[in-house]
């Protein structure tokens, strides 16, 4: 029930601090350490490459997941859009492990890949929010998201749950294989939960941003580098699907290779600055669009902020910034949709689970 909330989407956005805490509890062993089923860890240790298969928002979470497995666990990862992979399969490594990321566990595009990879005899894991769903039943192993039912068509808390579970999975797999990991994920995810709460508590500010930047715009761009690029893709998708404003997410450096032609006087450009190593580069990209008339909305991380930034995100571990950077983008999309009298929970042309290929 959405109770006192005007929309499920807002309720689900606000549930996100607890979703992160719930995941920490669900994946804790008797000793209070983060843990994952030993058979699943064995499958990861045996594999020479991970293939992440997903669609839409889950694909965007998969991109972040690739980063985690490559950086923390040290295993090569490919991320594929399920509707492409099944019909144009890349050359596979010798010992592939397939990881299906699907909130509903029912997405037909992802299921057809599962059916094909199983027929080839490869091991499969489904990361899903729905125990007993088709992809969960059909895969060898399941990791649950523990996000609670997601009713709004636009995915919010399932995305953060996917990113958190993938971070946890990569972290536990790294430790299991004897790699040294120089941070305490349990502690860092606790900090993330509090940071998300701070952002949710500042939702009036996001409403103002939606008003300032998206009241009359026909389009909007989202830019970032590294992890911020992946969050830009997801931020743009959220805005498109519920407000119908044309939006695109880009790698900061890529805009100038063509799309910058679309920048006009006042075009909103949401720019994420959470990654220290590329913060100068992304700020350079912001200058490029501003020189063409763009209206930049810079969201930077505490410690990296500069004068003129529109919002400063509470500081979290650099690997975990997607979990906080997405929150204002979800809220901005929500308020932009309200501003346009859109049906926030049930956007036109969309269904919660897409069971046709
Ligand atoms: C976006 C959205 C969709 C889904 C996609 C995959 O807000 O909800 O893009 O992410 O249809 O669905 P699942 O994760 O259920 O496989």
PDB file of N, CA, C and O and ligand atoms in Angstrom, residues 55-58 102-104 107 153-155 237-238 241, ligand 1:
ATOM      1  N   UNK A  55      18.325  -5.880 -19.212  1.00  0.00           N
ATOM      2  CA  UNK A  55      17.646  -4.890 -20.046  1.00  0.00           C
ATOM      3  C   UNK A  55      17.342  -3.639 -19.225  1.00  0.00           C
ATOM      4  O   UNK A  55      17.167  -3.716 -18.009  1.00  0.00           O
ATOM      5  N   UNK A  56      17.272  -2.505 -19.905  1.00  0.00           N
ATOM      6  CA  UNK A  56      16.803  -1.257 -19.283  1.00  0.00           C
ATOM      7  C   UNK A  56      17.620  -0.850 -18.067  1.00  0.00           C
ATOM      8  O   UNK A  56      18.849  -0.857 -18.076  1.00  0.00           O
ATOM      9  N   UNK A  57      16.904  -0.511 -17.012  1.00  0.00           N
ATOM     10  CA  UNK A  57      17.545  -0.090 -15.767  1.00  0.00           C
ATOM     11  C   UNK A  57      18.485  -1.167 -15.235  1.00  0.00           C
ATOM     12  O   UNK A  57      19.570  -0.873 -14.709  1.00  0.00           O
ATOM     13  N   UNK A  58      18.081  -2.426 -15.378  1.00  0.00           N
ATOM     14  CA  UNK A  58      18.919  -3.517 -14.877  1.00  0.00           C
ATOM     15  C   UNK A  58      20.238  -3.589 -15.647  1.00  0.00           C
ATOM     16  O   UNK A  58      21.281  -3.948 -15.081  1.00  0.00           O
ATOM     17  N   UNK A 102      17.662  -8.994 -13.222  1.00  0.00           N
ATOM     18  CA  UNK A 102      16.277  -8.710 -13.588  1.00  0.00           C
ATOM     19  C   UNK A 102      15.427  -8.496 -12.345  1.00  0.00           C
ATOM     20  O   UNK A 102      15.288  -9.407 -11.530  1.00  0.00           O
ATOM     21  N   UNK A 103      14.895  -7.318 -12.200  1.00  0.00           N
ATOM     22  CA  UNK A 103      14.042  -7.003 -11.049  1.00  0.00           C
ATOM     23  C   UNK A 103      12.893  -7.998 -10.971  1.00  0.00           C
ATOM     24  O   UNK A 103      12.677  -8.639  -9.959  1.00  0.00           O
ATOM     25  N   UNK A 104      12.152  -8.118 -12.071  1.00  0.00           N
ATOM     26  CA  UNK A 104      10.932  -8.936 -12.076  1.00  0.00           C
ATOM     27  C   UNK A 104      11.227 -10.427 -12.174  1.00  0.00           C
ATOM     28  O   UNK A 104      10.424 -11.247 -11.744  1.00  0.00           O
ATOM     29  N   UNK A 107      11.468 -10.943 -17.471  1.00  0.00           N
ATOM     30  CA  UNK A 107      11.726 -10.269 -18.748  1.00  0.00           C
ATOM     31  C   UNK A 107      12.066 -11.274 -19.861  1.00  0.00           C
ATOM     32  O   UNK A 107      13.053 -12.008 -19.763  1.00  0.00           O
ATOM     33  N   UNK A 153       6.071   1.667 -12.229  1.00  0.00           N
ATOM     34  CA  UNK A 153       6.687   1.091 -13.432  1.00  0.00           C
ATOM     35  C   UNK A 153       8.165   1.494 -13.529  1.00  0.00           C
ATOM     36  O   UNK A 153       9.019   0.675 -13.855  1.00  0.00           O
ATOM     37  N   UNK A 154       8.459   2.743 -13.240  1.00  0.00           N
ATOM     38  CA  UNK A 154       9.860   3.184 -13.293  1.00  0.00           C
ATOM     39  C   UNK A 154      10.615   2.612 -12.098  1.00  0.00           C
ATOM     40  O   UNK A 154      10.238   2.808 -10.947  1.00  0.00           O
ATOM     41  N   UNK A 155      11.679   1.914 -12.396  1.00  0.00           N
ATOM     42  CA  UNK A 155      12.427   1.229 -11.350  1.00  0.00           C
ATOM     43  C   UNK A 155      13.321   2.213 -10.590  1.00  0.00           C
ATOM     44  O   UNK A 155      14.050   2.995 -11.184  1.00  0.00           O
ATOM     45  N   UNK A 237      17.212   7.814 -18.467  1.00  0.00           N
ATOM     46  CA  UNK A 237      16.098   6.871 -18.678  1.00  0.00           C
ATOM     47  C   UNK A 237      14.932   7.209 -17.752  1.00  0.00           C
ATOM     48  O   UNK A 237      13.771   7.224 -18.179  1.00  0.00           O
ATOM     49  N   UNK A 238      15.241   7.518 -16.487  1.00  0.00           N
ATOM     50  CA  UNK A 238      14.170   7.858 -15.539  1.00  0.00           C
ATOM     51  C   UNK A 238      13.387   9.060 -16.037  1.00  0.00           C
ATOM     52  O   UNK A 238      12.165   9.068 -15.995  1.00  0.00           O
ATOM     53  N   UNK A 241      11.171   8.149 -19.193  1.00  0.00           N
ATOM     54  CA  UNK A 241      10.020   7.257 -19.078  1.00  0.00           C
ATOM     55  C   UNK A 241       8.856   7.848 -18.304  1.00  0.00           C
ATOM     56  O   UNK A 241       7.721   7.499 -18.587  1.00  0.00           O
TER      57      UNK A 241
HETATM   58  C1  LIG B   1      13.026   1.240 -16.162  1.00  0.00           C
HETATM   59  C2  LIG B   1      12.489  -0.108 -16.142  1.00  0.00           C
HETATM   60  C3  LIG B   1      12.868  -1.052 -17.246  1.00  0.00           C
HETATM   61  C4  LIG B   1      13.322  -2.375 -16.645  1.00  0.00           C
HETATM   62  C5  LIG B   1      13.559  -3.397 -17.752  1.00  0.00           C
HETATM   63  C6  LIG B   1      14.081  -4.706 -17.205  1.00  0.00           C
HETATM   64  O1  LIG B   1      12.609   1.983 -15.079  1.00  0.00           O
HETATM   65  O2  LIG B   1      11.780  -0.470 -15.245  1.00  0.00           O
HETATM   66  O3  LIG B   1      13.880  -0.512 -18.035  1.00  0.00           O
HETATM   67  O4  LIG B   1      14.486  -2.158 -15.921  1.00  0.00           O
HETATM   68  O5  LIG B   1      12.351  -3.639 -18.424  1.00  0.00           O
HETATM   69  O6  LIG B   1      13.202  -5.263 -16.293  1.00  0.00           O
HETATM   70  P1  LIG B   1      13.673  -6.371 -15.288  1.00  0.00           P
HETATM   71  O7  LIG B   1      14.712  -5.798 -14.415  1.00  0.00           O
HETATM   72  O8  LIG B   1      12.427  -6.759 -14.549  1.00  0.00           O
HETATM   73  O9  LIG B   1      14.216  -7.506 -16.123  1.00  0.00           O
END
